CSV table of C-alpha atoms and ligand atoms in Angstrom, one decimal:
chain,number,residue,atom,x,y,z
A,28,MET,CA,69.7,-53.4,5.5
A,29,ARG,CA,68.4,-51.3,2.7
A,30,LEU,CA,65.6,-53.7,2.0
A,31,THR,CA,64.5,-53.8,5.6
A,32,LEU,CA,64.3,-50.1,5.8
A,33,SER,CA,62.2,-49.8,2.7
A,34,LEU,CA,59.9,-52.6,3.9
A,35,LEU,CA,59.6,-50.8,7.2
A,36,LEU,CA,58.7,-47.6,5.4
A,37,PHE,CA,56.3,-49.4,3.2
A,38,CYS,CA,54.6,-51.0,6.1
A,39,HIS,CA,54.4,-47.8,7.9
A,40,VAL,CA,52.7,-46.0,5.0
A,41,CYS,CA,50.4,-49.0,4.5
A,42,HIS,CA,49.4,-49.1,8.1
A,43,GLU,CA,48.5,-45.4,8.1
A,44,THR,CA,46.4,-45.5,4.9
A,45,VAL,CA,44.5,-48.5,6.0
A,46,ASP,CA,43.8,-46.9,9.4
A,47,ALA,CA,42.5,-43.7,7.8
A,48,SER,CA,40.2,-45.4,5.3
A,49,THR,CA,38.6,-47.7,7.8
A,50,VAL,CA,36.7,-45.1,9.7
A,51,CYS,CA,33.8,-43.0,8.7
A,52,SER,CA,33.5,-39.4,9.7
A,53,ARG,CA,30.2,-37.9,10.9
A,54,PRO,CA,28.0,-37.3,7.9
A,55,PRO,CA,26.9,-33.7,7.5
A,56,ALA,CA,23.3,-32.4,7.8
A,57,VAL,CA,21.8,-32.6,4.3
A,58,ASP,CA,18.3,-31.9,3.0
A,59,GLY,CA,16.8,-31.7,6.4
A,60,SER,CA,18.3,-34.8,7.9
A,61,GLU,CA,21.2,-35.2,10.4
A,62,VAL,CA,22.8,-37.8,12.5
A,63,LEU,CA,21.4,-38.4,16.0
A,64,GLY,CA,23.8,-37.9,18.9
A,65,GLY,CA,27.2,-36.3,18.9
A,66,GLN,CA,29.6,-39.1,17.7
A,67,ARG,CA,32.3,-37.8,15.4
A,68,VAL,CA,33.9,-40.9,14.0
A,69,PHE,CA,32.4,-44.3,13.2
A,70,GLU,CA,34.0,-47.7,12.7
A,71,PRO,CA,33.3,-49.8,9.6
A,72,GLY,CA,30.1,-51.8,10.3
A,73,GLU,CA,28.8,-49.3,12.8
A,74,LEU,CA,25.3,-47.9,12.4
A,75,ALA,CA,24.4,-44.3,12.6
A,76,THR,CA,20.8,-43.2,13.2
A,77,LEU,CA,19.4,-40.3,11.2
A,78,LYS,CA,16.7,-37.9,12.3
A,79,CYS,CA,14.9,-35.0,10.6
A,80,SER,CA,16.4,-31.7,11.5
A,81,GLU,CA,14.4,-29.1,13.4
A,82,GLY,CA,11.6,-27.7,11.2
A,83,TYR,CA,11.4,-30.9,9.1
A,84,THR,CA,9.2,-34.0,9.3
A,85,PRO,CA,10.0,-37.5,8.0
A,86,ILE,CA,8.1,-38.7,5.0
A,87,SER,CA,9.8,-41.9,4.0
A,88,GLY,CA,13.0,-44.0,4.1
A,89,SER,CA,15.1,-45.7,6.6
A,90,ARG,CA,16.7,-43.9,9.5
A,91,LYS,CA,19.8,-46.2,9.5
A,92,ILE,CA,23.0,-45.8,7.5
A,93,ILE,CA,26.1,-48.0,7.8
A,94,CYS,CA,29.8,-47.2,7.8
A,95,THR,CA,31.3,-49.5,5.1
A,96,ILE,CA,34.7,-51.1,5.0
A,97,THR,CA,35.9,-48.4,2.5
A,98,GLY,CA,35.0,-45.6,4.9
A,99,GLU,CA,32.0,-44.5,3.1
A,100,TRP,CA,28.4,-44.4,4.3
A,101,THR,CA,25.6,-46.4,2.7
A,102,GLU,CA,23.1,-44.2,0.8
A,103,ARG,CA,20.8,-42.1,2.9
A,104,SER,CA,17.2,-42.9,2.2
A,105,LEU,CA,15.5,-40.9,4.9
A,106,GLN,CA,13.3,-38.2,3.3
A,107,CYS,CA,12.4,-35.2,5.3
A,108,SER,CA,10.3,-32.3,4.2
A,109,PRO,CA,10.1,-28.8,5.6
A,110,LYS,CA,7.1,-28.1,7.8
A,111,ARG,CA,4.5,-25.8,6.4
A,112,CYS,CA,3.0,-22.8,8.1
A,113,PRO,CA,-0.7,-21.9,7.5
A,114,THR,CA,-1.5,-19.9,4.4
A,115,PRO,CA,-1.5,-16.3,5.6
A,116,ASP,CA,-4.5,-14.0,5.0
A,117,PRO,CA,-4.0,-10.5,3.8
A,118,PRO,CA,-4.9,-7.9,6.4
A,119,ALA,CA,-7.9,-5.7,5.8
A,120,ASN,CA,-6.8,-2.8,3.6
A,121,GLY,CA,-3.5,-4.5,2.9
A,122,ASN,CA,-1.7,-7.3,1.2
A,123,VAL,CA,0.7,-10.1,1.9
A,124,VAL,CA,3.5,-11.1,-0.4
A,125,VAL,CA,4.2,-14.8,-0.3
A,126,SER,CA,6.6,-16.9,-2.3
A,127,SER,CA,6.6,-19.9,0.0
A,128,ILE,CA,5.1,-21.0,3.3
A,129,VAL,CA,7.5,-23.6,4.3
A,130,PHE,CA,9.9,-23.6,7.3
A,131,GLN,CA,12.3,-20.6,7.2
A,132,SER,CA,10.5,-18.7,4.4
A,133,THR,CA,9.6,-15.1,5.0
A,134,ILE,CA,6.4,-13.3,4.0
A,135,ASN,CA,6.0,-9.6,3.8
A,136,TYR,CA,3.0,-7.5,4.6
A,137,THR,CA,2.1,-4.2,3.0
A,138,CYS,CA,-0.8,-1.7,3.5
A,139,ASN,CA,-2.8,0.1,0.8
A,140,GLU,CA,-2.2,3.7,0.2
A,141,GLY,CA,-3.6,5.8,3.0
A,142,TYR,CA,-3.1,3.0,5.6
A,143,GLU,CA,-0.3,2.6,8.1
A,144,LEU,CA,1.1,-0.7,9.1
A,145,HIS,CA,0.9,-1.5,12.8
A,146,GLY,CA,2.9,-4.6,13.8
A,147,ASN,CA,5.6,-6.5,12.0
A,148,SER,CA,5.9,-6.1,8.2
A,149,SER,CA,7.4,-9.5,7.8
A,150,SER,CA,7.0,-12.9,9.4
A,151,GLU,CA,9.1,-16.1,9.3
A,152,CYS,CA,7.8,-19.6,9.3
A,153,LEU,CA,9.3,-21.2,12.5
A,154,HIS,CA,10.2,-24.8,13.1
A,155,THR,CA,7.0,-25.1,15.1
A,156,ALA,CA,5.1,-24.5,11.8
A,157,THR,CA,3.8,-21.2,13.1
A,158,TRP,CA,4.5,-17.7,11.9
A,159,SER,CA,6.9,-15.6,14.0
A,160,SER,CA,4.6,-12.6,14.2
A,161,PRO,CA,0.9,-12.2,13.9
A,162,ALA,CA,-0.4,-10.5,10.8
A,163,PRO,CA,-0.1,-6.7,11.2
A,164,GLN,CA,-3.0,-4.3,11.1
A,165,CYS,CA,-3.5,-1.6,8.4
A,166,LYS,CA,-4.9,1.5,10.1
A,167,SER,CA,-6.2,4.4,8.2
A,168,VAL,CA,-4.1,7.5,8.2
A,169,THR,CA,-5.9,10.4,9.7
A,170,CYS,CA,-6.0,14.1,9.1
A,171,GLY,CA,-6.9,16.8,11.5
A,172,LEU,CA,-10.1,18.8,10.8
A,173,PRO,CA,-9.8,20.8,7.6
A,174,VAL,CA,-9.2,24.5,8.0
A,175,ILE,CA,-12.3,26.5,7.0
A,176,PRO,CA,-11.3,29.2,4.6
A,177,LYS,CA,-12.5,32.8,5.3
A,178,TYR,CA,-16.1,33.4,4.2
A,179,ALA,CA,-16.6,29.7,3.5
A,180,LYS,CA,-18.3,26.8,5.0
A,181,ILE,CA,-17.5,23.1,4.7
A,182,ILE,CA,-19.9,20.2,4.1
A,183,TYR,CA,-18.6,16.8,5.0
A,184,ASP,CA,-19.4,13.7,2.9
A,185,LYS,CA,-19.9,11.8,6.2
A,186,VAL,CA,-20.7,13.0,9.7
A,187,VAL,CA,-17.5,13.6,11.6
A,188,THR,CA,-17.8,13.1,15.4
A,189,SER,CA,-14.2,13.5,16.5
A,190,ASN,CA,-11.5,16.1,15.7
A,191,SER,CA,-9.7,13.8,13.3
A,192,THR,CA,-10.9,12.4,9.9
A,193,GLU,CA,-10.0,9.3,8.0
A,194,PHE,CA,-8.0,9.1,4.8
A,195,GLY,CA,-10.2,9.5,1.8
A,196,LEU,CA,-12.9,11.6,3.4
A,197,GLY,CA,-14.2,14.2,1.1
A,198,ILE,CA,-15.6,17.6,1.8
A,199,THR,CA,-17.3,20.3,-0.3
A,200,TYR,CA,-16.5,24.0,0.2
A,201,LYS,CA,-19.2,26.6,-0.2
A,202,CYS,CA,-18.5,30.3,-0.2
A,203,LEU,CA,-20.9,32.5,1.6
A,204,PRO,CA,-23.0,34.5,-0.9
A,205,PRO,CA,-22.2,36.7,-2.8
A,206,LEU,CA,-18.6,35.5,-2.8
A,207,ALA,CA,-17.2,33.3,-5.6
A,208,LEU,CA,-15.1,30.2,-5.0
A,209,PHE,CA,-11.6,30.1,-6.6
A,210,GLY,CA,-9.8,26.8,-6.4
A,211,ASN,CA,-11.0,23.3,-5.6
A,212,GLU,CA,-14.6,23.0,-4.5
A,213,ARG,CA,-13.9,19.5,-3.3
A,214,GLY,CA,-11.2,18.6,-0.7
A,215,TYR,CA,-9.8,15.3,0.6
A,216,CYS,CA,-7.7,13.9,3.5
A,217,THR,CA,-4.6,12.7,1.7
A,218,PRO,CA,-2.2,9.9,2.6
A,219,ASN,CA,0.4,12.4,3.9
A,220,ARG,CA,-2.1,13.5,6.6
A,221,THR,CA,-2.8,16.8,5.0
A,222,TRP,CA,-5.9,18.2,3.3
A,223,THR,CA,-5.8,19.2,-0.3
A,224,ASP,CA,-5.4,22.9,-0.9
A,225,PRO,CA,-8.5,24.8,0.2
A,226,PRO,CA,-10.1,27.3,-2.2
A,227,GLU,CA,-10.5,31.0,-1.6
A,228,CYS,CA,-13.7,33.0,-1.5
A,229,ARG,CA,-13.4,36.3,-3.2
A,230,GLU,CA,-15.7,39.1,-4.2
A,231,VAL,CA,-16.5,39.4,-7.9
A,232,SER,CA,-18.3,42.3,-9.6
A,233,CYS,CA,-19.6,42.8,-13.0
A,234,GLN,CA,-20.1,46.1,-14.8
A,235,VAL,CA,-23.6,47.5,-15.5
A,236,PRO,CA,-24.7,45.4,-18.5
A,237,ALA,CA,-24.9,47.1,-21.9
A,238,ALA,CA,-28.3,48.3,-23.0
A,239,VAL,CA,-29.9,46.0,-25.6
A,240,GLU,CA,-31.1,47.5,-28.8
A,241,ASN,CA,-34.9,47.5,-29.2
A,242,GLY,CA,-35.2,46.1,-25.7
A,243,PHE,CA,-34.9,46.8,-22.0
A,244,MET,CA,-33.8,45.4,-18.7
A,245,THR,CA,-36.7,44.3,-16.5
A,246,SER,CA,-34.5,44.3,-13.4
A,247,ALA,CA,-33.9,47.6,-11.7
A,248,VAL,CA,-30.6,49.0,-12.9
A,249,ARG,CA,-28.0,49.2,-10.1
A,250,ARG,CA,-24.6,50.7,-9.9
A,251,GLU,CA,-22.9,47.5,-8.9
A,252,TYR,CA,-23.5,43.9,-9.7
A,253,LEU,CA,-22.0,41.0,-7.8
A,254,PHE,CA,-21.3,37.3,-8.5
A,255,MET,CA,-24.5,35.4,-9.4
A,256,ASP,CA,-26.6,38.6,-9.7
A,257,ARG,CA,-29.1,38.3,-12.5
A,258,VAL,CA,-30.6,40.8,-15.0
A,259,ARG,CA,-33.7,40.0,-17.1
A,260,TYR,CA,-34.5,41.4,-20.5
A,261,GLY,CA,-37.6,42.2,-22.5
A,262,CYS,CA,-38.0,43.5,-26.1
A,263,TYR,CA,-40.2,46.3,-27.4
A,264,LYS,CA,-43.3,45.6,-29.3
A,265,GLY,CA,-42.6,44.1,-32.7
A,266,TYR,CA,-39.3,42.5,-31.4
A,267,VAL,CA,-38.6,39.2,-29.8
A,268,LEU,CA,-35.7,38.0,-27.7
A,269,ASP,CA,-33.0,35.9,-29.4
A,270,GLY,CA,-31.0,34.3,-26.6
A,271,PRO,CA,-31.6,33.9,-22.9
A,272,MET,CA,-34.1,36.0,-21.1
A,273,GLU,CA,-31.8,36.4,-18.2
A,274,ILE,CA,-28.0,36.9,-17.8
A,275,VAL,CA,-25.9,36.2,-14.8
A,276,CYS,CA,-22.7,37.8,-13.4
A,277,GLU,CA,-20.1,35.1,-13.7
A,278,LYS,CA,-17.0,34.3,-11.7
A,279,SER,CA,-14.9,35.8,-14.4
A,280,GLY,CA,-16.4,39.2,-13.7
A,281,HIS,CA,-18.3,39.1,-17.0
A,282,TRP,CA,-21.9,38.6,-17.8
A,283,SER,CA,-23.1,35.4,-19.4
A,284,ASN,CA,-24.2,35.7,-23.1
A,285,GLU,CA,-26.5,38.6,-23.6
A,286,PRO,CA,-29.5,38.3,-25.8
A,287,ILE,CA,-30.6,40.5,-28.6
A,288,CYS,CA,-34.0,41.7,-29.7
A,289,LYS,CA,-34.8,40.9,-33.3
A,290,GLU,CA,-37.7,41.9,-35.4
A,291,GLU,CA,-40.7,39.7,-35.0
A,292,ALA,CA,-41.3,37.5,-38.0
A,293,LYS,CA,-44.4,38.7,-39.9
B,323,NAG,C1,10.4,-9.7,1.9
B,323,NAG,O1,11.3,-8.6,2.1
B,323,NAG,C2,12.6,-8.9,2.2
B,323,NAG,C3,13.4,-7.6,2.6
B,323,NAG,O2,12.9,-6.5,1.9
B,323,NAG,C4,13.1,-9.5,0.9
B,323,NAG,O3,14.4,-9.9,1.0
B,323,NAG,C5,12.2,-10.7,0.6
B,323,NAG,O4,12.5,-11.2,-0.7
B,323,NAG,C6,10.7,-10.4,0.7
B,323,NAG,N1,10.0,-11.6,0.5
B,323,NAG,C7,9.0,-11.8,-0.3
B,323,NAG,C8,8.3,-13.0,-0.3
B,323,NAG,O5,8.7,-10.9,-1.1
B,324,NAG,C1,8.8,-8.4,15.0
B,324,NAG,O1,9.7,-9.3,14.5
B,324,NAG,C2,11.0,-9.3,15.2
B,324,NAG,C3,11.9,-10.3,14.5
B,324,NAG,O2,11.2,-11.3,13.8
B,324,NAG,C4,10.7,-9.7,16.7
B,324,NAG,O3,11.9,-9.6,17.4
B,324,NAG,C5,9.7,-8.7,17.2
B,324,NAG,O4,9.3,-9.1,18.5
B,324,NAG,C6,8.5,-8.7,16.4
B,324,NAG,N1,7.6,-7.6,16.9
B,324,NAG,C7,6.3,-7.8,17.0
B,324,NAG,C8,5.5,-6.6,17.5
B,324,NAG,O5,5.7,-8.8,16.9
B,325,NAG,C1,-8.6,16.0,19.7
B,325,NAG,O1,-9.5,16.0,20.8
B,325,NAG,C2,-8.9,15.3,22.0
B,325,NAG,C3,-9.9,15.3,23.1
B,325,NAG,O2,-11.2,15.5,22.6
B,325,NAG,C4,-7.6,16.1,22.3
B,325,NAG,O3,-7.0,15.4,23.4
B,325,NAG,C5,-6.6,16.2,21.2
B,325,NAG,O4,-5.5,16.9,21.5
B,325,NAG,C6,-7.4,16.8,20.0
B,325,NAG,N1,-6.5,16.7,18.8
B,325,NAG,C7,-6.3,17.7,18.0
B,325,NAG,C8,-5.4,17.5,16.9
B,325,NAG,O5,-6.9,18.8,18.1
B,326,NAG,C1,0.6,15.8,0.4
B,326,NAG,O1,0.0,15.2,-0.6
B,326,NAG,C2,-0.6,16.0,-1.6
B,326,NAG,C3,-1.4,15.2,-2.6
B,326,NAG,O2,-1.6,13.9,-2.2
B,326,NAG,C4,0.5,16.9,-2.2
B,326,NAG,O3,-0.1,17.8,-3.1
B,326,NAG,C5,1.2,17.6,-1.1
B,326,NAG,O4,2.3,18.3,-1.7
B,326,NAG,C6,1.7,16.7,-0.1
B,326,NAG,N1,2.3,17.4,1.0
B,326,NAG,C7,3.5,17.1,1.5
B,326,NAG,C8,3.9,17.9,2.7
B,326,NAG,O5,4.1,16.1,1.2
């Protein structure tokens, strides 16, 4: 009785283990290949057909694998490689960051400073071997027209025909005479859509220049001299000018270096 029971138990266990080991379960998708159809369990000796997964193309090997008596599959030899998308070109005034161009890889686009990205900044290589988005465009940032400071005029580097200007455009400020310019003479449309700080035009006056020993001023003496006003000098007989013949009222409110009259060499 006891023997029979143990035999029965043994046989029961035996039967189950044999059953489980004699089927093959559906192989997983690996390295771009997968089993065709939806079958989940295969009997020993049964064939399964492989195919390349979406986004992959076959390059070599057999599509067939066989379920062996031990419940294992024969080795897979089908080689599938991911599809390749075309090499992307960088957009004008921008760049494209690429680490790979195969199926499922992502590329990123950037625009140079002063340019704005219009479109998608990234694109993915699809199973159709095409990029998910077209290359974006990099469009120049624009500034409005620069403000003309009081008593100044603006000279554009290029002719401006609309009421907006492109990034990088330069301008030159000029003060209306006799005012002097304080600040930047040049201005630019910056990437943050603003103009660089404009200069100021201010009045500058210089005091009546000091009399020169043994010489004289040839320009009529005035009570007030303004920026860029000039005064010329001469020397008395027997003396010659040492230094410039003319001095100018500078932005600082001082005169440029004054000459002296020195004795003529005999
Ligand atoms: C593109 O950008 C994403 C998100 O910022 C990043 O994860 C990915 O590595 C970038 N790809 C490349 C090729 O630089
Ligand atoms: C940008 O990419 C996303 C996801 O890839 C997509 O849903 C969207 O339509 C794309 N936009 C454009 C303008 O191509
Ligand atoms: C520029 O001019 C257009 C028409 O000429 C006008 O519609 C627009 O509002 C102007 N923009 C600015 C910033 O002045
Ligand atoms: C804009 O950019 C300029 C220089 O590029 C900078 O001096 C200024 O502070 C910026 N303005 C703002 C509002 O960010």
